[in-house]
PDB file of C-alpha atoms in Angstrom:
ATOM      1  CA  MET A 192      22.227  45.044  -4.651  1.00  0.00           C
ATOM      2  CA  ARG A 193      25.707  43.971  -4.239  1.00  0.00           C
ATOM      3  CA  VAL A 194      26.223  40.144  -3.749  1.00  0.00           C
ATOM      4  CA  PRO A 195      28.750  39.338  -0.892  1.00  0.00           C
ATOM      5  CA  ALA A 196      32.120  38.419  -2.478  1.00  0.00           C
ATOM      6  CA  LEU A 197      32.189  35.104  -0.659  1.00  0.00           C
ATOM      7  CA  LEU A 198      28.637  33.981  -2.117  1.00  0.00           C
ATOM      8  CA  GLU A 199      29.853  35.105  -5.204  1.00  0.00           C
ATOM      9  CA  ARG A 200      32.911  32.902  -5.651  1.00  0.00           C
ATOM     10  CA  ARG A 201      30.388  29.833  -4.296  1.00  0.00           C
ATOM     11  CA  VAL A 202      27.914  30.796  -6.729  1.00  0.00           C
ATOM     12  CA  ALA A 203      30.511  30.695  -9.600  1.00  0.00           C
ATOM     13  CA  THR A 204      32.347  27.396  -8.631  1.00  0.00           C
ATOM     14  CA  GLY A 205      29.005  25.565  -7.992  1.00  0.00           C
ATOM     15  CA  CYS A 206      29.523  25.177  -4.107  1.00  0.00           C
ATOM     16  CA  LEU A 207      26.980  26.489  -2.364  1.00  0.00           C
ATOM     17  CA  ILE A 208      27.746  24.314   0.673  1.00  0.00           C
ATOM     18  CA  GLU A 209      30.814  24.808   3.130  1.00  0.00           C
ATOM     19  CA  PRO A 210      32.421  22.216   5.005  1.00  0.00           C
ATOM     20  CA  ALA A 211      31.860  22.301   8.936  1.00  0.00           C
ATOM     21  CA  GLY A 212      34.383  23.995  10.806  1.00  0.00           C
ATOM     22  CA  SER A 213      34.942  24.706  14.490  1.00  0.00           C
ATOM     23  CA  CYS A 214      32.233  27.096  14.803  1.00  0.00           C
ATOM     24  CA  ARG A 215      29.724  25.213  12.265  1.00  0.00           C
ATOM     25  CA  THR A 216      30.459  21.606  13.866  1.00  0.00           C
ATOM     26  CA  PRO A 217      26.837  20.086  14.097  1.00  0.00           C
ATOM     27  CA  ALA A 218      24.961  19.497  17.195  1.00  0.00           C
ATOM     28  CA  ALA A 219      25.265  16.169  18.875  1.00  0.00           C
ATOM     29  CA  ASP A 220      21.785  15.670  18.506  1.00  0.00           C
ATOM     30  CA  MET A 221      21.512  16.351  14.711  1.00  0.00           C
ATOM     31  CA  ALA A 222      23.484  13.439  13.876  1.00  0.00           C
ATOM     32  CA  ASP A 223      20.869  11.142  15.436  1.00  0.00           C
ATOM     33  CA  LEU A 224      18.333  12.942  13.979  1.00  0.00           C
ATOM     34  CA  ALA A 225      19.759  12.470  10.425  1.00  0.00           C
ATOM     35  CA  GLU A 226      20.391   8.564  11.209  1.00  0.00           C
ATOM     36  CA  VAL A 227      16.611   8.594  12.379  1.00  0.00           C
ATOM     37  CA  ILE A 228      15.378  10.250   9.071  1.00  0.00           C
ATOM     38  CA  ARG A 229      17.407   8.081   6.738  1.00  0.00           C
ATOM     39  CA  THR A 230      16.060   4.847   8.531  1.00  0.00           C
ATOM     40  CA  LEU A 231      12.529   6.166   8.269  1.00  0.00           C
ATOM     41  CA  LEU A 232      13.069   6.907   4.751  1.00  0.00           C
ATOM     42  CA  ALA A 233      13.980   3.152   4.083  1.00  0.00           C
ATOM     43  CA  VAL A 234      11.289   1.757   6.037  1.00  0.00           C
ATOM     44  CA  ASP A 235       8.958   4.133   3.534  1.00  0.00           C
ATOM     45  CA  VAL A 236      10.843   2.868   0.317  1.00  0.00           C
ATOM     46  CA  GLY A 237       9.952  -0.672   1.055  1.00  0.00           C
ATOM     47  CA  ARG A 238      12.784  -1.781   3.374  1.00  0.00           C
ATOM     48  CA  ASP A 239      12.971  -3.353   7.030  1.00  0.00           C
ATOM     49  CA  THR A 240      15.476  -1.617   9.064  1.00  0.00           C
ATOM     50  CA  ARG A 241      17.093  -1.476  12.398  1.00  0.00           C
ATOM     51  CA  VAL A 242      15.876   1.843  14.506  1.00  0.00           C
ATOM     52  CA  ARG A 243      17.482   2.625  17.392  1.00  0.00           C
ATOM     53  CA  LEU A 244      14.983   4.053  20.367  1.00  0.00           C
ATOM     54  CA  CYS A 245      15.593   7.523  21.079  1.00  0.00           C
ATOM     55  CA  PRO A 246      14.133  10.483  23.188  1.00  0.00           C
ATOM     56  CA  GLY A 247      11.587  12.052  20.913  1.00  0.00           C
ATOM     57  CA  LEU A 248      10.414   9.026  18.553  1.00  0.00           C
ATOM     58  CA  PHE A 249       9.129   6.521  20.358  1.00  0.00           C
ATOM     59  CA  ASP A 250       9.485   3.638  22.702  1.00  0.00           C
ATOM     60  CA  VAL A 251       8.152   0.235  22.616  1.00  0.00           C
ATOM     61  CA  VAL A 252       5.863  -1.892  25.006  1.00  0.00           C
ATOM     62  CA  VAL A 253       6.684  -5.976  24.285  1.00  0.00           C
ATOM     63  CA  THR A 254       3.982  -8.561  24.929  1.00  0.00           C
ATOM     64  CA  ALA A 255       2.900 -11.716  23.763  1.00  0.00           C
ATOM     65  CA  SER A 256       1.241 -12.351  20.594  1.00  0.00           C
ATOM     66  CA  GLY A 257      -1.349 -15.251  20.956  1.00  0.00           C
ATOM     67  CA  LEU A 258      -4.976 -14.687  20.867  1.00  0.00           C
ATOM     68  CA  LEU A 259      -5.165 -12.636  23.960  1.00  0.00           C
ATOM     69  CA  ALA A 260      -2.657  -9.974  22.769  1.00  0.00           C
ATOM     70  CA  ARG A 261      -4.820  -9.691  19.532  1.00  0.00           C
ATOM     71  CA  SER A 262      -7.897  -9.305  21.564  1.00  0.00           C
ATOM     72  CA  ALA A 263      -5.996  -6.531  23.266  1.00  0.00           C
ATOM     73  CA  VAL A 264      -5.479  -4.864  19.884  1.00  0.00           C
ATOM     74  CA  ALA A 265      -8.881  -5.314  19.269  1.00  0.00           C
ATOM     75  CA  LEU A 266      -9.829  -3.284  22.601  1.00  0.00           C
ATOM     76  CA  MET A 267      -7.630  -0.480  21.800  1.00  0.00           C
ATOM     77  CA  ASP A 268      -9.180  -0.483  18.328  1.00  0.00           C
ATOM     78  CA  ALA A 269     -12.325   0.595  20.084  1.00  0.00           C
ATOM     79  CA  ILE A 270     -10.749   2.693  22.806  1.00  0.00           C
ATOM     80  CA  GLN A 271      -8.495   4.889  20.324  1.00  0.00           C
ATOM     81  CA  ASP A 272     -10.806   4.331  17.098  1.00  0.00           C
ATOM     82  CA  GLY A 273      -8.196   2.587  15.569  1.00  0.00           C
ATOM     83  CA  CYS A 274      -5.353   0.924  17.631  1.00  0.00           C
ATOM     84  CA  GLY A 275      -2.085   3.347  17.064  1.00  0.00           C
ATOM     85  CA  PRO A 276       0.891   1.116  15.175  1.00  0.00           C
ATOM     86  CA  VAL A 277       1.553  -2.573  16.791  1.00  0.00           C
ATOM     87  CA  ILE A 278       4.030  -4.476  14.896  1.00  0.00           C
ATOM     88  CA  GLU A 279       3.945  -8.601  15.109  1.00  0.00           C
ATOM     89  CA  ASP A 280       6.738 -10.803  14.853  1.00  0.00           C
ATOM     90  CA  PRO A 281       6.358 -14.250  14.615  1.00  0.00           C
ATOM     91  CA  ALA A 282       9.613 -15.443  14.998  1.00  0.00           C
ATOM     92  CA  THR A 283       9.705 -14.306  18.525  1.00  0.00           C
ATOM     93  CA  GLY A 284       6.099 -14.586  19.502  1.00  0.00           C
ATOM     94  CA  TRP A 285       5.849 -11.050  20.466  1.00  0.00           C
ATOM     95  CA  LEU A 286       3.699  -7.996  19.626  1.00  0.00           C
ATOM     96  CA  TYR A 287       5.603  -4.495  19.561  1.00  0.00           C
ATOM     97  CA  TRP A 288       3.444  -1.776  20.540  1.00  0.00           C
ATOM     98  CA  LEU A 289       4.840   1.974  19.853  1.00  0.00           C
ATOM     99  CA  VAL A 290       4.121   4.163  22.761  1.00  0.00           C
ATOM    100  CA  ARG A 291       5.292   7.824  23.624  1.00  0.00           C
ATOM    101  CA  PRO A 292       8.904   8.619  23.810  1.00  0.00           C
ATOM    102  CA  GLY A 293       9.661   8.567  27.314  1.00  0.00           C
ATOM    103  CA  SER A 294       7.411   5.896  28.744  1.00  0.00           C
ATOM    104  CA  SER A 295       9.955   3.369  29.653  1.00  0.00           C
ATOM    105  CA  ALA A 296      10.988   5.775  31.808  1.00  0.00           C
ATOM    106  CA  THR A 297       7.912   6.003  33.973  1.00  0.00           C
ATOM    107  CA  TRP A 298       6.933   2.439  33.131  1.00  0.00           C
ATOM    108  CA  GLN A 299       5.837   0.179  36.496  1.00  0.00           C
ATOM    109  CA  PRO A 300       6.671  -3.301  36.204  1.00  0.00           C
ATOM    110  CA  HIS A 301       3.477  -5.049  34.712  1.00  0.00           C
ATOM    111  CA  THR A 302       3.086  -8.890  34.881  1.00  0.00           C
ATOM    112  CA  HIS A 303       2.600  -9.176  31.115  1.00  0.00           C
ATOM    113  CA  ALA A 304       4.502  -6.505  29.427  1.00  0.00           C
ATOM    114  CA  VAL A 305       8.017  -4.838  29.128  1.00  0.00           C
ATOM    115  CA  CYS A 306       8.521  -1.318  27.868  1.00  0.00           C
ATOM    116  CA  LEU A 307      11.933  -0.738  26.316  1.00  0.00           C
ATOM    117  CA  GLY A 308      13.354   2.548  25.231  1.00  0.00           C
ATOM    118  CA  ALA A 309      16.750   4.047  24.507  1.00  0.00           C
ATOM    119  CA  PRO A 310      19.570   2.205  23.925  1.00  0.00           C
ATOM    120  CA  HIS A 311      17.742  -0.647  22.450  1.00  0.00           C
ATOM    121  CA  THR A 312      16.749  -0.942  18.911  1.00  0.00           C
ATOM    122  CA  ILE A 313      14.040  -2.413  17.053  1.00  0.00           C
ATOM    123  CA  ILE A 314      13.523  -3.723  13.469  1.00  0.00           C
ATOM    124  CA  LEU A 315      10.718  -1.859  11.545  1.00  0.00           C
ATOM    125  CA  PRO A 316       9.258  -3.411   8.802  1.00  0.00           C
ATOM    126  CA  SER A 317       8.520  -1.939   5.383  1.00  0.00           C
ATOM    127  CA  LEU A 318       5.224  -0.033   5.672  1.00  0.00           C
ATOM    128  CA  ALA A 319       4.133  -2.266   2.892  1.00  0.00           C
ATOM    129  CA  ARG A 320       4.436  -5.239   4.678  1.00  0.00           C
ATOM    130  CA  SER A 321       1.358  -6.541   6.372  1.00  0.00           C
ATOM    131  CA  THR A 322       1.877 -10.435   6.422  1.00  0.00           C
ATOM    132  CA  PRO A 323       4.497 -12.582   7.472  1.00  0.00           C
ATOM    133  CA  PRO A 324       7.212 -13.803   6.881  1.00  0.00           C
ATOM    134  CA  GLY A 325       9.202 -11.599   9.309  1.00  0.00           C
ATOM    135  CA  PRO A 326       8.032  -8.533  11.050  1.00  0.00           C
ATOM    136  CA  TYR A 327       4.738  -7.162   9.801  1.00  0.00           C
ATOM    137  CA  TRP A 328       2.609  -4.274  11.001  1.00  0.00           C
ATOM    138  CA  LEU A 329      -0.034  -5.893  12.487  1.00  0.00           C
ATOM    139  CA  ARG A 330      -1.848  -1.956  12.834  1.00  0.00           C
ATOM    140  CA  PRO A 331       0.012   0.033  10.080  1.00  0.00           C
ATOM    141  CA  SER A 332       1.665   3.264  11.655  1.00  0.00           C
ATOM    142  CA  ALA A 333      -0.769   6.139  11.524  1.00  0.00           C
ATOM    143  CA  SER A 334       1.099   9.499  11.392  1.00  0.00           C
ATOM    144  CA  ASP A 335      -1.320  11.248  14.107  1.00  0.00           C
ATOM    145  CA  ARG A 336      -1.254   8.839  16.671  1.00  0.00           C
ATOM    146  CA  LEU A 337       0.525   5.917  19.245  1.00  0.00           C
ATOM    147  CA  VAL A 338      -0.629   3.979  21.252  1.00  0.00           C
ATOM    148  CA  PRO A 339      -1.609   5.079  24.472  1.00  0.00           C
ATOM    149  CA  VAL A 340       0.097   3.642  27.363  1.00  0.00           C
ATOM    150  CA  GLY A 341      -3.056   4.155  30.098  1.00  0.00           C
ATOM    151  CA  GLY A 342      -5.192   2.489  27.507  1.00  0.00           C
ATOM    152  CA  LEU A 343      -2.687  -0.167  26.784  1.00  0.00           C
ATOM    153  CA  ARG A 344      -1.960  -1.061  30.554  1.00  0.00           C
ATOM    154  CA  GLN A 345      -6.013  -1.320  31.057  1.00  0.00           C
ATOM    155  CA  ALA A 346      -6.363  -3.936  28.090  1.00  0.00           C
ATOM    156  CA  LEU A 347      -3.344  -6.110  29.275  1.00  0.00           C
ATOM    157  CA  ASP A 348      -4.121  -5.845  32.723  1.00  0.00           C
ATOM    158  CA  ALA A 349      -7.697  -7.018  31.700  1.00  0.00           C
ATOM    159  CA  LEU A 350      -6.549  -9.921  28.917  1.00  0.00           C
ATOM    160  CA  ARG A 351      -3.386 -10.910  30.471  1.00  0.00           C
ATOM    161  CA  PRO A 352      -1.378 -12.477  27.374  1.00  0.00           C
ATOM    162  CA  GLU A 353       0.920 -15.212  27.979  1.00  0.00           C
ATOM    163  CA  PRO A 354       3.973 -15.914  27.800  1.00  0.00           C
ATOM    164  CA  ALA A 355       5.022 -12.773  29.522  1.00  0.00           C
ATOM    165  CA  PRO A 356       8.080 -11.688  27.795  1.00  0.00           C
ATOM    166  CA  HIS A 357      10.228 -10.704  30.322  1.00  0.00           C
ATOM    167  CA  ALA A 358      12.710 -14.005  31.016  1.00  0.00           C
ATOM    168  CA  ALA A 359      13.022 -13.993  27.286  1.00  0.00           C
ATOM    169  CA  LEU A 360      13.822 -10.425  26.992  1.00  0.00           C
ATOM    170  CA  ALA A 361      16.346 -10.405  29.543  1.00  0.00           C
ATOM    171  CA  HIS A 362      17.852 -13.360  27.928  1.00  0.00           C
ATOM    172  CA  GLN A 363      17.963 -11.760  24.173  1.00  0.00           C
ATOM    173  CA  LEU A 364      19.219  -8.228  25.365  1.00  0.00           C
ATOM    174  CA  GLY A 365      21.517  -9.463  28.224  1.00  0.00           C
ATOM    175  CA  ILE A 366      19.316  -7.135  30.761  1.00  0.00           C
ATOM    176  CA  THR A 367      17.212  -7.152  33.637  1.00  0.00           C
ATOM    177  CA  THR A 368      13.775  -6.721  33.035  1.00  0.00           C
ATOM    178  CA  PRO A 369      11.479  -5.568  36.144  1.00  0.00           C
ATOM    179  CA  SER A 370       8.198  -8.105  36.940  1.00  0.00           C
ATOM    180  CA  PRO A 371       5.829  -7.777  39.472  1.00  0.00           C
ATOM    181  CA  TYR A 372       6.504 -11.519  39.879  1.00  0.00           C
ATOM    182  CA  ASP A 373       9.790 -10.893  41.408  1.00  0.00           C
ATOM    183  CA  ASN A 374       9.065  -7.645  43.579  1.00  0.00           C
ATOM    184  CA  GLY A 375      10.926  -5.549  40.954  1.00  0.00           C
ATOM    185  CA  GLN A 376      14.135  -7.091  40.981  1.00  0.00           C
ATOM    186  CA  GLY A 377      13.819  -8.237  37.591  1.00  0.00           C
ATOM    187  CA  ALA A 378      14.832 -11.353  35.269  1.00  0.00           C
ATOM    188  CA  ALA A 379      18.150 -11.586  34.245  1.00  0.00           C
ATOM    189  CA  CYS A 380      19.705 -14.245  31.881  1.00  0.00           C
ATOM    190  CA  ALA A 381      22.111 -16.539  33.580  1.00  0.00           C
TER     191      ALA A 381
END
């Protein structure tokens, strides 16, 4: 079997990767995928890292992190036979519930929670971090599940964790966050 001359030349020079040319320009979404992979690998090796929320990864529901929110985690443990991934950030007093990607697009305003997706970011703590200081995994990430939005919404309706994050998120992110308190008009920073 004859090896093509181009491949022979690459093997001989030790170069098996050719530079991308106009016909080999990577798809635009591959740059995003590479960034996500590098980020997730950093989390796996013990570093906190900022992740851009993007389609295909996950969205985040933000709630208060007090006793009632912890009761919601316990309720989700019962509903889901172990709650999906939840991050607690003691500095902000919030829980970040990782939910299926695209949830923010269909999320209806809720009195005690806000759902965020792209283009926002979240800090993922190292997978080994299960206590403060800094953000930590209240419920570690399991590879087979995210938090189900329907069950979470029911738990939040029943338990109503305070304080609601709408105004604080609006101020921190410089955005409008819809809240049922304002008929969906949103809380915006001043």
